[in-house]
Tab-separated table of C-alpha atoms in Angstrom:
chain	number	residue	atom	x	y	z
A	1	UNK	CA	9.538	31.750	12.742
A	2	UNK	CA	6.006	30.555	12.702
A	3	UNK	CA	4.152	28.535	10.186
A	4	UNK	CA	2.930	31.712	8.657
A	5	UNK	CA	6.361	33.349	9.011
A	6	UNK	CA	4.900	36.643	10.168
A	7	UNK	CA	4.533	38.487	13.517
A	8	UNK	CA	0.983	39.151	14.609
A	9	UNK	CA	-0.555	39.158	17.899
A	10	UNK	CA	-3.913	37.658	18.604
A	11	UNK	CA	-4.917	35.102	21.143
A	12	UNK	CA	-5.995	31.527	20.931
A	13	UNK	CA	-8.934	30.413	18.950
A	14	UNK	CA	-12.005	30.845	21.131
A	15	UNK	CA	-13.483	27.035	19.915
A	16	UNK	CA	-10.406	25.604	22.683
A	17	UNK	CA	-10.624	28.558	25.416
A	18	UNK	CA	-13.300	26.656	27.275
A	19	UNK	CA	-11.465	22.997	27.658
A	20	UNK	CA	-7.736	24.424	28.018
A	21	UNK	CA	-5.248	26.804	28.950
A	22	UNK	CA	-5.125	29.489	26.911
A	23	UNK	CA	-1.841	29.560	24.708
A	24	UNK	CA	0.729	31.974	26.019
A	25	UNK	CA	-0.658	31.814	29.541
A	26	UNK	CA	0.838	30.872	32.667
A	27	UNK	CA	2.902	27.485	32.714
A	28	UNK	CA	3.547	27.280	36.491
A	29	UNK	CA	-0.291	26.093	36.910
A	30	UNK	CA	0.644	22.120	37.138
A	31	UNK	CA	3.462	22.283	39.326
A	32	UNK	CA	6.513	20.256	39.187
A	33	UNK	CA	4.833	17.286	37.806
A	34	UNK	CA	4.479	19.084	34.324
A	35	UNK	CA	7.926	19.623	34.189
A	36	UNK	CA	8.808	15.630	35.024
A	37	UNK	CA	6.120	14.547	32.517
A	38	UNK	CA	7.835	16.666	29.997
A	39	UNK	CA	11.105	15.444	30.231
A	40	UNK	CA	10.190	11.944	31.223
A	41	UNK	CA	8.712	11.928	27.629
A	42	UNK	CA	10.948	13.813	25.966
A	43	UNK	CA	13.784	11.235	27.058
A	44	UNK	CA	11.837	8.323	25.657
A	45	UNK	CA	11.137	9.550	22.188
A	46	UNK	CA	14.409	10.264	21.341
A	47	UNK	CA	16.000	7.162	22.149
A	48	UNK	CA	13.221	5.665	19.658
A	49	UNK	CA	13.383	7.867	16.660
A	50	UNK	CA	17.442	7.400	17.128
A	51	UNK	CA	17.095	3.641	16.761
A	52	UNK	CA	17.069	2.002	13.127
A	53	UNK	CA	14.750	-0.925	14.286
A	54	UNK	CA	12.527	1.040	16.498
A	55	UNK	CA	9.197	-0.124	17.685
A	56	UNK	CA	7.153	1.951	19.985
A	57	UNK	CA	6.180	-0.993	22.398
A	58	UNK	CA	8.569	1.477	25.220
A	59	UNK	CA	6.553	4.505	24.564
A	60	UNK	CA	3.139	2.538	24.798
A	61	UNK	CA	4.309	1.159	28.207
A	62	UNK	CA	5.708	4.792	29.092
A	63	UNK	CA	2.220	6.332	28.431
A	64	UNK	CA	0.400	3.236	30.411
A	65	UNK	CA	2.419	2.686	33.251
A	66	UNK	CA	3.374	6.281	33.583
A	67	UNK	CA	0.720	7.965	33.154
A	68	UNK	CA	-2.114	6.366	35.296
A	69	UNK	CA	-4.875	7.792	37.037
A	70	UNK	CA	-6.599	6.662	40.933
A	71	UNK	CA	-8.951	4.602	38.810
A	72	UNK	CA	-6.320	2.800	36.557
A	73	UNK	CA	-7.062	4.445	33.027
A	74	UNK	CA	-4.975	6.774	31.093
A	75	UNK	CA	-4.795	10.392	33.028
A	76	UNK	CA	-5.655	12.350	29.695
A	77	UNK	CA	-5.376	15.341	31.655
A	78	UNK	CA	-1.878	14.833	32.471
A	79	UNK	CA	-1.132	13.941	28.722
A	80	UNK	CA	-2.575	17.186	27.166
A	81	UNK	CA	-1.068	19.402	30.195
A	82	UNK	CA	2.161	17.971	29.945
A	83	UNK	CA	2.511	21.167	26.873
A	84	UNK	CA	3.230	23.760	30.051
A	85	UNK	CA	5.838	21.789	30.927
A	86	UNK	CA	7.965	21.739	27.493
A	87	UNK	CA	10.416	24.488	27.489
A	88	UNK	CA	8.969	25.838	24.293
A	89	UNK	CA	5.441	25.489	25.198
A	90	UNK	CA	4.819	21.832	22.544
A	91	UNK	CA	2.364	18.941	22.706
A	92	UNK	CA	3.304	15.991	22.706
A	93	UNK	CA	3.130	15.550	18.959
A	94	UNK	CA	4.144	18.828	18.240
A	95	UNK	CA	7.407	17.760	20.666
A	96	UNK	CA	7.379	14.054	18.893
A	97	UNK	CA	7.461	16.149	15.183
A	98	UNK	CA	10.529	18.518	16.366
A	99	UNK	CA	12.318	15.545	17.781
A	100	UNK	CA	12.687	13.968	14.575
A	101	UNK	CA	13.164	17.081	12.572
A	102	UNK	CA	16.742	17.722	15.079
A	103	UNK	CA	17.627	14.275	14.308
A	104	UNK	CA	17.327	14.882	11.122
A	105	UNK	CA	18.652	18.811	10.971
A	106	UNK	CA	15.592	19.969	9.261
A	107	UNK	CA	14.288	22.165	12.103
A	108	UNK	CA	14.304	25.766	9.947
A	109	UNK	CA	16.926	28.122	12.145
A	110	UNK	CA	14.489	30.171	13.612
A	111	UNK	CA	12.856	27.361	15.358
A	112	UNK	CA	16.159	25.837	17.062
A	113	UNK	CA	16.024	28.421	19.656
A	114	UNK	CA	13.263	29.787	21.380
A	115	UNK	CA	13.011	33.196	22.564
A	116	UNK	CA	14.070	34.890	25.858
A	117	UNK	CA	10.673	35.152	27.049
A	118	UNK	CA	9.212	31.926	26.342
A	119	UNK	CA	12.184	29.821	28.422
A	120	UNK	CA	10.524	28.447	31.730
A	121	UNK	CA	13.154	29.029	34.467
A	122	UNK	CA	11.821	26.063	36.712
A	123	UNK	CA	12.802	23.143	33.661
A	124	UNK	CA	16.412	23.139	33.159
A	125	UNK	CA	16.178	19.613	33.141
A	126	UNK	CA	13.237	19.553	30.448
A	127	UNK	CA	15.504	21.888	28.338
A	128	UNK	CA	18.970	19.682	28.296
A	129	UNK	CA	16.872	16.716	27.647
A	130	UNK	CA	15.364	18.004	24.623
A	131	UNK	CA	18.044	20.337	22.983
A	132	UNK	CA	18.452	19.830	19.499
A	133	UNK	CA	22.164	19.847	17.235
A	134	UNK	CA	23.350	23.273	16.264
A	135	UNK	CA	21.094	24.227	13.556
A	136	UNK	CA	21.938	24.184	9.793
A	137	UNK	CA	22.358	27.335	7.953
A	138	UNK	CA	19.584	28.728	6.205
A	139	UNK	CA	19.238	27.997	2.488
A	140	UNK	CA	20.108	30.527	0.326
A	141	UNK	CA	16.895	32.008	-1.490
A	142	UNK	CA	14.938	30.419	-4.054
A	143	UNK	CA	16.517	26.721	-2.487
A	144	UNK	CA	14.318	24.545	-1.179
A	145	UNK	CA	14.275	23.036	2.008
A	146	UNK	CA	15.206	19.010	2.103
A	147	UNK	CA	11.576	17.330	3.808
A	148	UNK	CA	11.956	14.581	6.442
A	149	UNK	CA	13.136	10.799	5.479
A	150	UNK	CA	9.982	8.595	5.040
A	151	UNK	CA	11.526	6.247	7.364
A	152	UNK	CA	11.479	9.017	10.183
A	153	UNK	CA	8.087	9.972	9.125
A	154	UNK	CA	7.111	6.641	9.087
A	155	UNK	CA	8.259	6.298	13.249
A	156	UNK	CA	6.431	9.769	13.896
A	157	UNK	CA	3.531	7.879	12.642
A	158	UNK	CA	3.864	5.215	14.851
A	159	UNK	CA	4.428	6.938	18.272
A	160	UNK	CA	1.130	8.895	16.987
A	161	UNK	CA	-0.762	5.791	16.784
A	162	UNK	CA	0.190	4.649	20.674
A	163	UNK	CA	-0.797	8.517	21.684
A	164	UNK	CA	-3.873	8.185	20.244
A	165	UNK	CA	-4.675	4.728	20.911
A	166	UNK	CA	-4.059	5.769	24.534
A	167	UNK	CA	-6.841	8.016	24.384
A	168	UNK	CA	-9.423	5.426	23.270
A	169	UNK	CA	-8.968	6.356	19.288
A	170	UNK	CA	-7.250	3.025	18.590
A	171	UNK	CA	-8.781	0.492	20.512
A	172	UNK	CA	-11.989	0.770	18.563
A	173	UNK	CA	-11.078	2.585	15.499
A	174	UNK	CA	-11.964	5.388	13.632
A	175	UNK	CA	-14.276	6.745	10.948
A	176	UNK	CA	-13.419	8.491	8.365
A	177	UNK	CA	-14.341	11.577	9.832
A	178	UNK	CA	-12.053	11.116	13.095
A	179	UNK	CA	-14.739	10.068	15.177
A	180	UNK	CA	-14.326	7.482	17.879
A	181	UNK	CA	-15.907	4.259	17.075
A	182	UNK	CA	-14.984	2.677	20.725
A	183	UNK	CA	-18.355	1.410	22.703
A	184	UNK	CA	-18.195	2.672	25.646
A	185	UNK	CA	-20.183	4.873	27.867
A	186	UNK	CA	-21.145	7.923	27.013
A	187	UNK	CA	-19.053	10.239	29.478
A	188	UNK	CA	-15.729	8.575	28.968
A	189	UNK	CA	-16.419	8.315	24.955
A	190	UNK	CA	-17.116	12.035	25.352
A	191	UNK	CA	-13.377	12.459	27.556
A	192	UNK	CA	-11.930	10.574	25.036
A	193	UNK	CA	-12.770	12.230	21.890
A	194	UNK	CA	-12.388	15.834	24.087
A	195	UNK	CA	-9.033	14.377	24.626
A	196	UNK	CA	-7.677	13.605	21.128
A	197	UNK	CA	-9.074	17.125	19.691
A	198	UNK	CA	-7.065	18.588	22.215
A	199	UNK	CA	-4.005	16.826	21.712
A	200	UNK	CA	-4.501	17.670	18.168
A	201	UNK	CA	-5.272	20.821	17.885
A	202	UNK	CA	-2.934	22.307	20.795
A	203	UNK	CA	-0.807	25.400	20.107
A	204	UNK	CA	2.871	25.973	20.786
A	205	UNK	CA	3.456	28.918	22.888
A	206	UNK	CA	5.716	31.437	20.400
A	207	UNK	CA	3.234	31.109	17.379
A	208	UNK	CA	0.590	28.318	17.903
A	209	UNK	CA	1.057	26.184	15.214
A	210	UNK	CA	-0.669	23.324	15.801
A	211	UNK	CA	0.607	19.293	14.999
A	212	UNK	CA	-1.253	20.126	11.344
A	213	UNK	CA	0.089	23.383	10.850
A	214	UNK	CA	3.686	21.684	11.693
A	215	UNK	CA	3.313	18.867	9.248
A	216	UNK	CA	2.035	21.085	6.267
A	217	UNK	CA	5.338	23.748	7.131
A	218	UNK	CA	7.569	21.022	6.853
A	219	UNK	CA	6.084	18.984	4.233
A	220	UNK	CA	5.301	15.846	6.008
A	221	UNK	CA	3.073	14.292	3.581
A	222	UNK	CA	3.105	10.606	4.957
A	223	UNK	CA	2.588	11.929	8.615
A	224	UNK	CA	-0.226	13.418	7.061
A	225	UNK	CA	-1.434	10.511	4.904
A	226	UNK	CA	-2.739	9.491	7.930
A	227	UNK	CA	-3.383	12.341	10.455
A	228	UNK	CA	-5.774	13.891	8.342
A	229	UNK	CA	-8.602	11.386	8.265
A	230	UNK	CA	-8.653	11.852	12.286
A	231	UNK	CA	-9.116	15.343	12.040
A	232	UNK	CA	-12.525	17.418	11.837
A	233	UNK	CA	-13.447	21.063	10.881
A	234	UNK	CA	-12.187	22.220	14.365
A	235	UNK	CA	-8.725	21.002	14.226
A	236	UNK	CA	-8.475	21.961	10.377
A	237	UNK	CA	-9.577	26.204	11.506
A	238	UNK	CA	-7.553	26.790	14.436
A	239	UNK	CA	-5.547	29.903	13.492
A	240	UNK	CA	-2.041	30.493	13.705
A	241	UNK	CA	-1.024	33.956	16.502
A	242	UNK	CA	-1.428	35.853	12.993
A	243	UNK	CA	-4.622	34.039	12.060
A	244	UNK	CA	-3.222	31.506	9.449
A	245	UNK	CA	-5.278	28.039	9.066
A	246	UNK	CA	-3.066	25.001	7.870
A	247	UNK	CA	-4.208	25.566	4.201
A	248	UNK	CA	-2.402	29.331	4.257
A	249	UNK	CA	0.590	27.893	5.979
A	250	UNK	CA	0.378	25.060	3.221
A	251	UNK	CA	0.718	27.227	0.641
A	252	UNK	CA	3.726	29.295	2.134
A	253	UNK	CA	5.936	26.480	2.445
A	254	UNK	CA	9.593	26.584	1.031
A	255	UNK	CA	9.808	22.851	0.734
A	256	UNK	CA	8.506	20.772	-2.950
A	257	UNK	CA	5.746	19.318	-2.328
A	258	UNK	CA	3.517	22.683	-1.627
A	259	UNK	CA	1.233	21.745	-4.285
A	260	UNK	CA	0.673	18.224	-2.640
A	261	UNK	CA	0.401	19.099	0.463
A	262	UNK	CA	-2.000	21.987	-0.187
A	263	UNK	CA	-3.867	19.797	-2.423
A	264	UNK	CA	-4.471	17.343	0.548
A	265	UNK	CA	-5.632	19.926	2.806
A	266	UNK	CA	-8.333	21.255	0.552
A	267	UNK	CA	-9.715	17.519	-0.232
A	268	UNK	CA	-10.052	16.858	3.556
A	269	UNK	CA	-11.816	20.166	4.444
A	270	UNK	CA	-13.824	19.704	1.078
A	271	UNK	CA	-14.477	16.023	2.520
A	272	UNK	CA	-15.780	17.605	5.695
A	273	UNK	CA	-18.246	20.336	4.078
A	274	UNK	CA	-16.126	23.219	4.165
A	275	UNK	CA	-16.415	23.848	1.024
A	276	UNK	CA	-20.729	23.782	0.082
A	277	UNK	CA	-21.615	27.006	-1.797
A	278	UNK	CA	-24.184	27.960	1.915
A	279	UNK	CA	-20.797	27.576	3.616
A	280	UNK	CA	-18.530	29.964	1.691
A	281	UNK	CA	-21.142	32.186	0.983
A	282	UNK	CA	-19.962	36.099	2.635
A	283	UNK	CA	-22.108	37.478	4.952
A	284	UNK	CA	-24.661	39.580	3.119
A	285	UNK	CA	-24.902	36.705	0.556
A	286	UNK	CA	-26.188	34.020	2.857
A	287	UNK	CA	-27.709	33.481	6.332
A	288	UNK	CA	-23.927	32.847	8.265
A	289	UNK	CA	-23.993	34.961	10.888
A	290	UNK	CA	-21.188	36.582	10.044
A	291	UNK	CA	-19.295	33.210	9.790
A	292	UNK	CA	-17.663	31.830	5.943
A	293	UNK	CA	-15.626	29.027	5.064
A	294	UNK	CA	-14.248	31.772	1.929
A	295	UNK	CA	-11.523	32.868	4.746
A	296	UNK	CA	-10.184	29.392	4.255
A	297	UNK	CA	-9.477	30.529	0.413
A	298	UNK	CA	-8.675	34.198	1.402
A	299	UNK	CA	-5.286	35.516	-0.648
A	300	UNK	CA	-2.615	36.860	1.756
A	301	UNK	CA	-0.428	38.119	-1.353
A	302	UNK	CA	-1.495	41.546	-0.643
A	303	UNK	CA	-0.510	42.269	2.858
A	304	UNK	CA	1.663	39.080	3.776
A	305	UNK	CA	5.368	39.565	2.436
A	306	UNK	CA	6.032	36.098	3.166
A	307	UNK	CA	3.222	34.556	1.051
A	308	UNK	CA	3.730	36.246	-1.395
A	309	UNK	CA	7.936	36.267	-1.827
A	310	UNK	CA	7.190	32.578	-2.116
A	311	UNK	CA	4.616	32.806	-4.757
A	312	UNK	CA	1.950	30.779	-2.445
A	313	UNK	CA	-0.980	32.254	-4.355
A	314	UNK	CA	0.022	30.327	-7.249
A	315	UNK	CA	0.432	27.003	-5.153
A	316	UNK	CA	-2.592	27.407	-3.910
A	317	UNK	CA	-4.266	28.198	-7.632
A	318	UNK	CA	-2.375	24.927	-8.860
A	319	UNK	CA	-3.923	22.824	-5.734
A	320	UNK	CA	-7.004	23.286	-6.639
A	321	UNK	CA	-6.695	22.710	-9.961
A	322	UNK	CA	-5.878	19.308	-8.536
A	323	UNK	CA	-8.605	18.630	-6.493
A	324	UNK	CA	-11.519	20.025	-8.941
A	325	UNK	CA	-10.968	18.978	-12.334
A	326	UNK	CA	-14.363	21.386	-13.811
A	327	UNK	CA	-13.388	24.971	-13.097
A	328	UNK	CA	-17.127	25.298	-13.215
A	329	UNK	CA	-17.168	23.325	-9.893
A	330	UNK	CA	-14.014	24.512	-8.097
A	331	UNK	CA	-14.663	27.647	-5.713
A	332	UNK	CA	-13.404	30.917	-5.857
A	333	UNK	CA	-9.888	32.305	-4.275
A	334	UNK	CA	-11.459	35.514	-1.998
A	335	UNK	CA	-9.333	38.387	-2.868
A	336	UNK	CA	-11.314	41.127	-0.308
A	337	UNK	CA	-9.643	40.175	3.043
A	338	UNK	CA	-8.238	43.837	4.056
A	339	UNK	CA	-5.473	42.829	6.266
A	340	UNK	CA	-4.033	40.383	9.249
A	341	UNK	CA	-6.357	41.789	12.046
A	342	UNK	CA	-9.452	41.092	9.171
A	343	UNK	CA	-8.042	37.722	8.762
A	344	UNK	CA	-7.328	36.589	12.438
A	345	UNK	CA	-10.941	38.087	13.267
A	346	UNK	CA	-12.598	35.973	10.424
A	347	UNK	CA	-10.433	32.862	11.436
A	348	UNK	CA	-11.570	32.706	14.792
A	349	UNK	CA	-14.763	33.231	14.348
A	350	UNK	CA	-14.850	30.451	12.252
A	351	UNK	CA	-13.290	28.430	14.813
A	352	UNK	CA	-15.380	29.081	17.083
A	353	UNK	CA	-18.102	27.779	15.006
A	354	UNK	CA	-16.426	24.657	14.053
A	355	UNK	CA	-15.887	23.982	17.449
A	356	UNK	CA	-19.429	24.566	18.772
A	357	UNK	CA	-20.464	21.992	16.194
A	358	UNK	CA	-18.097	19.283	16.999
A	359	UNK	CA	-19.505	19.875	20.615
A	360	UNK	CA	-22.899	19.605	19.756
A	361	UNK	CA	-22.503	16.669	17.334
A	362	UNK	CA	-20.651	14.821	20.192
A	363	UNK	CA	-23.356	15.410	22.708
A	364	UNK	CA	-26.019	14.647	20.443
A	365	UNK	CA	-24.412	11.076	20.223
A	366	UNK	CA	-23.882	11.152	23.710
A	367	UNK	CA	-27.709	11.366	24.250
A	368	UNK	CA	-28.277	9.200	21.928
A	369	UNK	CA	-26.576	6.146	23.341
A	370	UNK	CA	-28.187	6.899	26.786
């Protein structure tokens, strides 16, 4: 089951159609080599999540020695492709998160097995490197599910650092806005940053939950403590196959720290201007275009059996609570959303606009340093 635990069909947000494959499509593109860059990484992170004294000097070699270009630098390509080689369509940090949670036996039931349709015939050797233990049983209802050890969390962290250092994040830092601070040229600043929004926003194949959408499912508030501040609008919109963002799949979680974890959400996309009263204003009400940050807010109790059997309108009431202390100040829930293909249509369109944005921002600094 998805992060939003519903069916839904829909395709992938339009903001990542033009820099990669489009989720669900073919995974025979990249050859062979997919495959073998799946399962070569696959077979490193578990030995390191498995080890109690772990550091992740082998997966930094892995990615640098590995995963080389002609000209010597870090084949980013190769690195965000490597998804159509995992038998159930993950990133690499999707893959890194799901390796941990099998060590652990968190992985909810539904998510052990992938299914018929999305195995890849041509990576048997992908798959038997990467199967999980036989899942747990379910918990029974109203019991909530354990969340990961913060040791484990802590080595997720770690291996995330290495990825995106790799990609020119760590060398140079970032800003608080997840903006590469590195001083290079333009054009491989550009790659670079292209690169790490990729990585970070890419969609597993069954429902497209993203690394974020992941995280706020499973409750994974250190891995979070410090994902978030390298993540902008774009990666904080992309919808879910039935148009959830990572605040609705916060909210829906059946693990204790809902609250928290929905609470962090809305302070980063506050953080980021998601939340002004021009950008939640509905269109009729403001000059959007027919784009609002509101959908972020939107209720699903009404046509979303899973939101609401877990009360996640109330989490989401009691999150912001948290993060606006004046009820004068704190925005408004939107109640009007009609139904899922309202919501997914709203969601992407708002991704779409993030996205644009980011783009534009980017070049602008582009041309700035030229």
């Amino acid at each position: 089951m998805g992060a939003d635990g519903d069916d839904g069909t829909g395709g992938p947000p339009a903001a990542l159609k033009m820099v990669a494959a489009p989720v669900g499509g073919a995974r025979g593109s990249g050859g062979r080599q997919q495959h073998d860059d799946a399962r070569l990484v696959s077979e490193c992170i578990g030995p390191f999540l498995s080890m109690k004294n772990a550091t992740p000097s082998l997966f930094r070699v892995l990615l640098k020695e590995e995963f080389l270009s002609d000209d010597g630098q870090p084949d980013l390509a190769r690195l965000v492709n490597m998804r159509n080689g995992h038998p159930d369509g993950q990133g690499i940090m999707n893959a890194i998160i799901h390796a941990a949670l099998a060590l652990e036996g968190l992985l909810i039931p539904k998510d052990q097995s992938a299914a018929p349709a999305q195995q890849h015939p041509a990576a048997p050797a992908v798959q038997a490197a990467a199967a999980p233990p036989p899942p747990p049983p379910p918990p029974p209802p109203g019991r909530l599910l354990r969340v990961m050890s913060d040791g484990m969390q802590g080595k997720v962290v770690s291996l995330f650092k290495v990825l995106l250092e790799i990609c020119g994040a760590g060398s140079g830092g970032t800003t608080g806005g997840g903006q590469s601070s590195d001083g290079g040229g333009s054009g491989g600043s550009a790659l670079r940053r292209a690169s790490r929004l990729l990585l970070l926003t890419q969609q597993e194949y069954e429902w497209h939950d993203t690394v974020l959408h992941t995280c706020c499912k499973y409750g994974l508030v250190h891995v979070l403590e410090w994902l978030l501040p390298q993540v902008n609008a774009a990666a904080l919109t992309v919808p879910t196959k039935s148009g959830w963002c990572v605040l609705h799949t916060a909210a829906r979680a059946e693990h204790g720290r809902a609250v928290e974890v929905t609470a962090m959400m809305l302070r980063r996309c506050r953080d980021l201007g998601l939340f002004t009263p021009e950008r939640l204003a509905i269109p009729g009400d403001g000059e959007q275009d027919g784009v609002t940050t509101s959908v972020l807010l939107c209720d699903l109790t009404p046509f979303n059996k899973h939101y609401r059997r877990v009360g996640a309108r109330r989490v989401l009431d009691a999150a912001m609570e948290r993060v606006w202390d004046d009820p004068a100040s704190r925005p408004h829930v939107r109640t009007d959303v009609q139904g899922p293909e309202e919501l997914r249509t709203e969601m992407q369109r708002l991704n779409l606009r993030c996205g644009v944005a980011e783009r534009d921002r980017a070049a602008g600094e582009g041309g700035a340093r030229t």
